[in-house]
Coordinates of N, CA, C and O in Angstrom, one line a residue:
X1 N 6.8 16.4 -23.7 CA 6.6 17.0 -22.4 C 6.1 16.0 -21.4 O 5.0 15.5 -21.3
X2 N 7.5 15.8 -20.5 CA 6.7 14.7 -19.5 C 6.2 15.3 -18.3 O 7.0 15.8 -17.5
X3 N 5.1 15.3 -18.1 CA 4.3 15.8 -16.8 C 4.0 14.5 -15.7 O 3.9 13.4 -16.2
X4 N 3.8 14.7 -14.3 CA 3.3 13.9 -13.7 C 1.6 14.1 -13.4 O 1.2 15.3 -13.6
X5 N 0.7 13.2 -12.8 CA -0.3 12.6 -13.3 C -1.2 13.7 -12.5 O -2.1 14.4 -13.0
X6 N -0.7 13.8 -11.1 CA -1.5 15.6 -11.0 C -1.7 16.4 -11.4 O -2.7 17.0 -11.1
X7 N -0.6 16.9 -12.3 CA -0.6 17.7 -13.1 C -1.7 17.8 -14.1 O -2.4 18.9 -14.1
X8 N -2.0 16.4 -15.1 CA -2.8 16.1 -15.8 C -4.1 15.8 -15.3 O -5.0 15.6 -16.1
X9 N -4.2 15.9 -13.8 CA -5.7 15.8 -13.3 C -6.2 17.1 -13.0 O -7.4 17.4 -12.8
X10 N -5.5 17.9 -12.9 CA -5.3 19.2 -12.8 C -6.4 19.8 -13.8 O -7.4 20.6 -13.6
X11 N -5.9 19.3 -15.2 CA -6.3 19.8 -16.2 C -7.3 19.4 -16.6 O -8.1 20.3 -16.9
X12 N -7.9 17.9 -16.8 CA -9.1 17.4 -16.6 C -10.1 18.1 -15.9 O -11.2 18.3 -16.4
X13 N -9.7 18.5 -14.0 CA -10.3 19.3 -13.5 C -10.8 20.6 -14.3 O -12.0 20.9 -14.5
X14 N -9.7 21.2 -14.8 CA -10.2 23.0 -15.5 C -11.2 22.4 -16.3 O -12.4 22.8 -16.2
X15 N -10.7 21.5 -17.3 CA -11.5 21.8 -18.6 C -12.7 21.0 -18.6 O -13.5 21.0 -19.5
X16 N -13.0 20.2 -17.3 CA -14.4 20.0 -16.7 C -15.4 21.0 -16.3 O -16.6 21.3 -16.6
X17 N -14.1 21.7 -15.3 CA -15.2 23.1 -14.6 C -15.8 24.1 -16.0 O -16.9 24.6 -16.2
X18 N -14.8 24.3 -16.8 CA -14.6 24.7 -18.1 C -16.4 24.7 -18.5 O -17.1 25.7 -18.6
X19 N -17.0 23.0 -18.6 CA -18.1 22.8 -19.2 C -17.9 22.1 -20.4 O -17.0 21.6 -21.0
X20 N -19.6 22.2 -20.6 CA -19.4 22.3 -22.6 C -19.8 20.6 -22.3 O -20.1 20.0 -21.3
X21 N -19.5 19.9 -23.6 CA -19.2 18.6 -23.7 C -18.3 18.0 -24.3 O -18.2 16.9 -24.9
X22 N -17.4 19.1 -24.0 CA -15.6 19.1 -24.4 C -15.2 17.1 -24.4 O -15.7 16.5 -23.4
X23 N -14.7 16.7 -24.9 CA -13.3 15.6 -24.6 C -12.4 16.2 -24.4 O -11.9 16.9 -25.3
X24 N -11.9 16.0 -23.0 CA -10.9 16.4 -22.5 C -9.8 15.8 -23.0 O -8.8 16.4 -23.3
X25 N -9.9 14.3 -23.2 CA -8.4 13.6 -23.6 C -8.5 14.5 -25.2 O -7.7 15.4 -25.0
X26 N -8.8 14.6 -26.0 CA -8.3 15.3 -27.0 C -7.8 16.1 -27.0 O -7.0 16.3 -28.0
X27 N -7.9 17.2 -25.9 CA -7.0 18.7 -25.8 C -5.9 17.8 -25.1 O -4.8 18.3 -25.2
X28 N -6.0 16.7 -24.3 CA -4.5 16.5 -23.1 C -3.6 15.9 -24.3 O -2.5 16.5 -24.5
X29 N -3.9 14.8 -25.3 CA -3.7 14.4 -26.3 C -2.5 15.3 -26.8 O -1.3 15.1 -26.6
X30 N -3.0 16.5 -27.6 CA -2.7 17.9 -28.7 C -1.8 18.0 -27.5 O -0.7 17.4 -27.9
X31 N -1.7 18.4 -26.3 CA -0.5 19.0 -25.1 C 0.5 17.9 -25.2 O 1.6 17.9 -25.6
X32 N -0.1 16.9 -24.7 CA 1.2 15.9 -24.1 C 1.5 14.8 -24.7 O 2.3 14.0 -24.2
X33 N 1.2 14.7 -25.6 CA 1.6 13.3 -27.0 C 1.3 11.9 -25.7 O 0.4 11.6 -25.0
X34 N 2.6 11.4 -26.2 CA 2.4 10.1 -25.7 C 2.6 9.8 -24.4 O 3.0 8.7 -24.1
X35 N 2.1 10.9 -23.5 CA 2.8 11.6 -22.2 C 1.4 11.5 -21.8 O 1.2 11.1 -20.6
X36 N 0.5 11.6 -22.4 CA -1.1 12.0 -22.2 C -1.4 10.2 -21.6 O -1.1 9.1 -22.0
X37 N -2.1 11.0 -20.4 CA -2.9 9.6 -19.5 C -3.6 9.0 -20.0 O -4.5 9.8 -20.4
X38 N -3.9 7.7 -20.3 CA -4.9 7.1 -21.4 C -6.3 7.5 -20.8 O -6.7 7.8 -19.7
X39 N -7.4 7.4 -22.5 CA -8.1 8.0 -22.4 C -9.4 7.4 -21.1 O -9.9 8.3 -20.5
X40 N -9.7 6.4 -20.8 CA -10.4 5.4 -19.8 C -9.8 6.6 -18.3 O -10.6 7.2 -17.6
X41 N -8.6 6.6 -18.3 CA -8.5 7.4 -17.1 C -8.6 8.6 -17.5 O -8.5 9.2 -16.4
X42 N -8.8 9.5 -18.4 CA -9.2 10.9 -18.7 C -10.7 10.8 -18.4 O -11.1 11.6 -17.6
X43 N -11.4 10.2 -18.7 CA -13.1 9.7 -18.5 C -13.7 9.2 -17.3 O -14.9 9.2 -17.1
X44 N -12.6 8.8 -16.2 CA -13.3 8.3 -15.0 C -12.7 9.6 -14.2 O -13.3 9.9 -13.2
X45 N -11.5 10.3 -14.5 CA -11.5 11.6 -13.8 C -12.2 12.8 -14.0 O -12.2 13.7 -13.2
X46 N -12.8 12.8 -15.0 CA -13.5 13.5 -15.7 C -15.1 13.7 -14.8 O -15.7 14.6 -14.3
X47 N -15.3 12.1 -15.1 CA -16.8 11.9 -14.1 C -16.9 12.2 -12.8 O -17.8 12.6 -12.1
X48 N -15.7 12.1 -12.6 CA -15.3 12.4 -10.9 C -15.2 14.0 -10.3 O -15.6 14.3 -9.2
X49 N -14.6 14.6 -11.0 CA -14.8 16.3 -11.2 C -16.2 16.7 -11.6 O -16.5 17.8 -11.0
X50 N -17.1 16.3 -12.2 CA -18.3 16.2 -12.5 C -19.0 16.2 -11.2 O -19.7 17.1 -10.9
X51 N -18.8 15.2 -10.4 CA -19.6 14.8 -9.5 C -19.2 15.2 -8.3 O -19.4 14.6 -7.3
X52 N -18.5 16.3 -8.5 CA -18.1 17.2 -7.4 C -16.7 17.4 -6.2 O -16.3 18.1 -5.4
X53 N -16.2 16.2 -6.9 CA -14.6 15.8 -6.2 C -13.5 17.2 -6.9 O -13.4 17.7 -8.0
X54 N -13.1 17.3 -5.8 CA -11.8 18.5 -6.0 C -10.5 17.7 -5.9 O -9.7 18.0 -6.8
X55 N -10.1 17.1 -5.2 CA -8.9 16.3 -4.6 C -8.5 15.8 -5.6 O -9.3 15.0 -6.2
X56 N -7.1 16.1 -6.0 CA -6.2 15.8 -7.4 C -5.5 14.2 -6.9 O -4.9 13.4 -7.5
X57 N -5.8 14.3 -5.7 CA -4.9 12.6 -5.0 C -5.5 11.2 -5.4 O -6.7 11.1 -5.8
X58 N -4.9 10.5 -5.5 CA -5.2 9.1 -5.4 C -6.4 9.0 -4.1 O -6.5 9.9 -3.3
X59 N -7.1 8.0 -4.1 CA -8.0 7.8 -2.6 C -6.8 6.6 -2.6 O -6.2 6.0 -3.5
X60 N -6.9 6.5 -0.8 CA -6.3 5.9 0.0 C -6.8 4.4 -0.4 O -8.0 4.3 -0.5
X61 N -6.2 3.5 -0.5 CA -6.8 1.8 -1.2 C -6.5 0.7 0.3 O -5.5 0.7 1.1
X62 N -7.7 0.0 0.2 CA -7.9 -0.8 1.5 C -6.6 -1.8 1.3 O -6.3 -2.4 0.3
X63 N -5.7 -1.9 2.7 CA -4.5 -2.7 2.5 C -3.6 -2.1 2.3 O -2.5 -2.4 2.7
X64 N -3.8 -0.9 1.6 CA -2.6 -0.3 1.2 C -1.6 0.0 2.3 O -2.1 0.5 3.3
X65 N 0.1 -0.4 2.4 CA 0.7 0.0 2.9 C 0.4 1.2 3.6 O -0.6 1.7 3.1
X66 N 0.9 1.8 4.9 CA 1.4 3.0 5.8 C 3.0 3.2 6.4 O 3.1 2.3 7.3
X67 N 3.6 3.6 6.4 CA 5.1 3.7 6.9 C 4.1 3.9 8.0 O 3.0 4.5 8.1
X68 N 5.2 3.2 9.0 CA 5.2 2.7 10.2 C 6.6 3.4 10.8 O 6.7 3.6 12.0
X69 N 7.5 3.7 9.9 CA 9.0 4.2 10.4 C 8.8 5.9 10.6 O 8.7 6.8 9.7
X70 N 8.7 6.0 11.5 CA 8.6 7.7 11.9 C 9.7 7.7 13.3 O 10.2 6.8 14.0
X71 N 9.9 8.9 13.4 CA 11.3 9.1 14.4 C 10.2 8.4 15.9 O 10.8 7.6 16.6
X72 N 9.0 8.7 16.1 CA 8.7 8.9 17.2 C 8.8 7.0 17.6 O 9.3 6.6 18.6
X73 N 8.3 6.2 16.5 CA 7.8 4.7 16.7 C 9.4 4.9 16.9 O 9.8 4.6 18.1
X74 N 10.4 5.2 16.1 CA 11.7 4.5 16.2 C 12.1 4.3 17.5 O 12.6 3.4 18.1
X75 N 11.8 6.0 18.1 CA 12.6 6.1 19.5 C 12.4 5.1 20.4 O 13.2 4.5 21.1
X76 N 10.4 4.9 20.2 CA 10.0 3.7 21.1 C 10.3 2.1 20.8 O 10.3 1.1 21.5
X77 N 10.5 2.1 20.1 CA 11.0 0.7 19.7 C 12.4 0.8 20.3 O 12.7 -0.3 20.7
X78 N 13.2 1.6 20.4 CA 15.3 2.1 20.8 C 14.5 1.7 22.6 O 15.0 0.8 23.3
X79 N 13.8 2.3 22.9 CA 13.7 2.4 24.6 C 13.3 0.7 24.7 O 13.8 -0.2 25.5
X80 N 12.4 0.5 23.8 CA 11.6 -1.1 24.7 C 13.2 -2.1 24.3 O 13.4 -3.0 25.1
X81 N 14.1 -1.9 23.3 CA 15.0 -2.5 22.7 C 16.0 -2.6 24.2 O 16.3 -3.6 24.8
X82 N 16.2 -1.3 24.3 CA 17.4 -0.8 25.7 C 16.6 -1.4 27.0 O 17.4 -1.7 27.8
X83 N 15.4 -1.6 27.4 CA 14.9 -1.8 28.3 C 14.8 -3.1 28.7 O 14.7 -3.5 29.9
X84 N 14.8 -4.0 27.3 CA 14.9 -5.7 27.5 C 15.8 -6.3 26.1 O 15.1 -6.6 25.1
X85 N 17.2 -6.3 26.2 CA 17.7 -6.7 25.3 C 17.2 -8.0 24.9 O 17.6 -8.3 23.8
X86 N 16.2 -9.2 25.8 CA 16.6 -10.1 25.1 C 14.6 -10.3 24.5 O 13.9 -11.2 24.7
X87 N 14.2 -8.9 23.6 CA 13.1 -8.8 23.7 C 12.9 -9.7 21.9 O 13.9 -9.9 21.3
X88 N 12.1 -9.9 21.5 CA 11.9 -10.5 20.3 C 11.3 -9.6 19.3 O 10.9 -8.5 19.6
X89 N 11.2 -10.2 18.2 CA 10.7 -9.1 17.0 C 9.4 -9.5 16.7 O 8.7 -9.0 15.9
X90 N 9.0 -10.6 17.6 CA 7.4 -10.6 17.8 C 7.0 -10.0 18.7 O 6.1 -9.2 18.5
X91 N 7.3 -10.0 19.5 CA 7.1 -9.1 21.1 C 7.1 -7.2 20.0 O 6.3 -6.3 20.1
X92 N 7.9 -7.4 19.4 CA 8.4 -5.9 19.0 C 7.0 -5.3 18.5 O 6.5 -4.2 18.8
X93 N 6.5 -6.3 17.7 CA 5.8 -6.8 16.8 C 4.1 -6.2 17.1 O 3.4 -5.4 16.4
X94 N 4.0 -6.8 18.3 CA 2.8 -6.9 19.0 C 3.0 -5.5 19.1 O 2.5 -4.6 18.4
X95 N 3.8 -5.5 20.4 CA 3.6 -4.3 21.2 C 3.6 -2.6 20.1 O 3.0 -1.6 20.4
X96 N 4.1 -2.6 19.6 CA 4.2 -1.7 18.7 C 3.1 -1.3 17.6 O 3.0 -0.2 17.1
X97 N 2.5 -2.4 17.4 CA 1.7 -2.5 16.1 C 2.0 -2.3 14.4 O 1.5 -1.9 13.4
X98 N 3.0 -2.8 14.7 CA 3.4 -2.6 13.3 C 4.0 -4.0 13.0 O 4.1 -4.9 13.9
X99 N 4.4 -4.1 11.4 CA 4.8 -5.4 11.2 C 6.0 -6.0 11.2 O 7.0 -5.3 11.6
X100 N 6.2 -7.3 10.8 CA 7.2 -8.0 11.3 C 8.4 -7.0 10.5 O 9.4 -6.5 11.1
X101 N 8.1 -6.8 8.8 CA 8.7 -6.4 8.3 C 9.7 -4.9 9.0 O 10.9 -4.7 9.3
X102 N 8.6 -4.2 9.2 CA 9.0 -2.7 9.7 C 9.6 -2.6 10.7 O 10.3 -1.6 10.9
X103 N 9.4 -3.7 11.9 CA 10.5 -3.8 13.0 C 11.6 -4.2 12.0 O 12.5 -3.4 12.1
X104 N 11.7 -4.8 11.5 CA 13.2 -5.3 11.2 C 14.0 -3.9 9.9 O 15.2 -3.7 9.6
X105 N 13.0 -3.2 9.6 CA 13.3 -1.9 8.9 C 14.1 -1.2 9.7 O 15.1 -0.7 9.3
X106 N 13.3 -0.9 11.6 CA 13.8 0.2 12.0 C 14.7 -0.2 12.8 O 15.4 0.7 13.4
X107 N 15.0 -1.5 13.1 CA 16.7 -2.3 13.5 C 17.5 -1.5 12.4 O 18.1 -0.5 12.7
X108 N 17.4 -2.1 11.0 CA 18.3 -1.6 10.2 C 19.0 -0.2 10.0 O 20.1 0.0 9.8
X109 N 17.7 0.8 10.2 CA 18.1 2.3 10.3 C 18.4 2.9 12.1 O 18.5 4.1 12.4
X110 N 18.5 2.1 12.8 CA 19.1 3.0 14.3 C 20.9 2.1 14.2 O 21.8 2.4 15.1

């Protein structure tokens, strides 16, 4: 039974709220064989439901990427493009705030 990792935090969650001084990885174990999230991560989500967190998500990680490609950046990037063809992809760069990479993403998709 392959589940994805929400799912399985899901259940950590219940059988936290649940109580007791259950091990959770041993019941996810018996459900999901070799499917079951290792036990270190059954134990730090565990504490984390404990201590009052509801949110089944990942937290957001410093650096981590953001798409930058949304219709609205695209359009403005299509207008500043039509408005000065002989504009650069540092210029794009700047004025847009996004990176070198993603300007050259949203050339590729218009």
């Amino acid at each position: 039974m392959e589940t994805g990792k929400e799912e399985q935090r899901g259940v950590v969650r219940f059988l936290t709220a649940e109580g007791g001084r259950q091990k959770p990885h041993r019941h996810m174990s018996a459900v999901y064989g070799e499917h079951s999230v290792s036990y270190s991560r059954v134990l730090e989500w565990h504490k984390r439901f404990r201590e009052g967190r509801l949110s089944l998500q990942d937290d957001a990680r410093p650096g981590q990427a953001h798409r930058a490609i949304s219709p609205t950046v695209n359009a403005e990037t299509d207008g500043l493009i039509r408005g000065n063809r002989r504009i650069t992809v540092e210029e794009l760069r700047r004025l847009m705030g996004i990176s070198h990479c993603s300007v050259h993403s949203l050339r590729r998709n218009t």
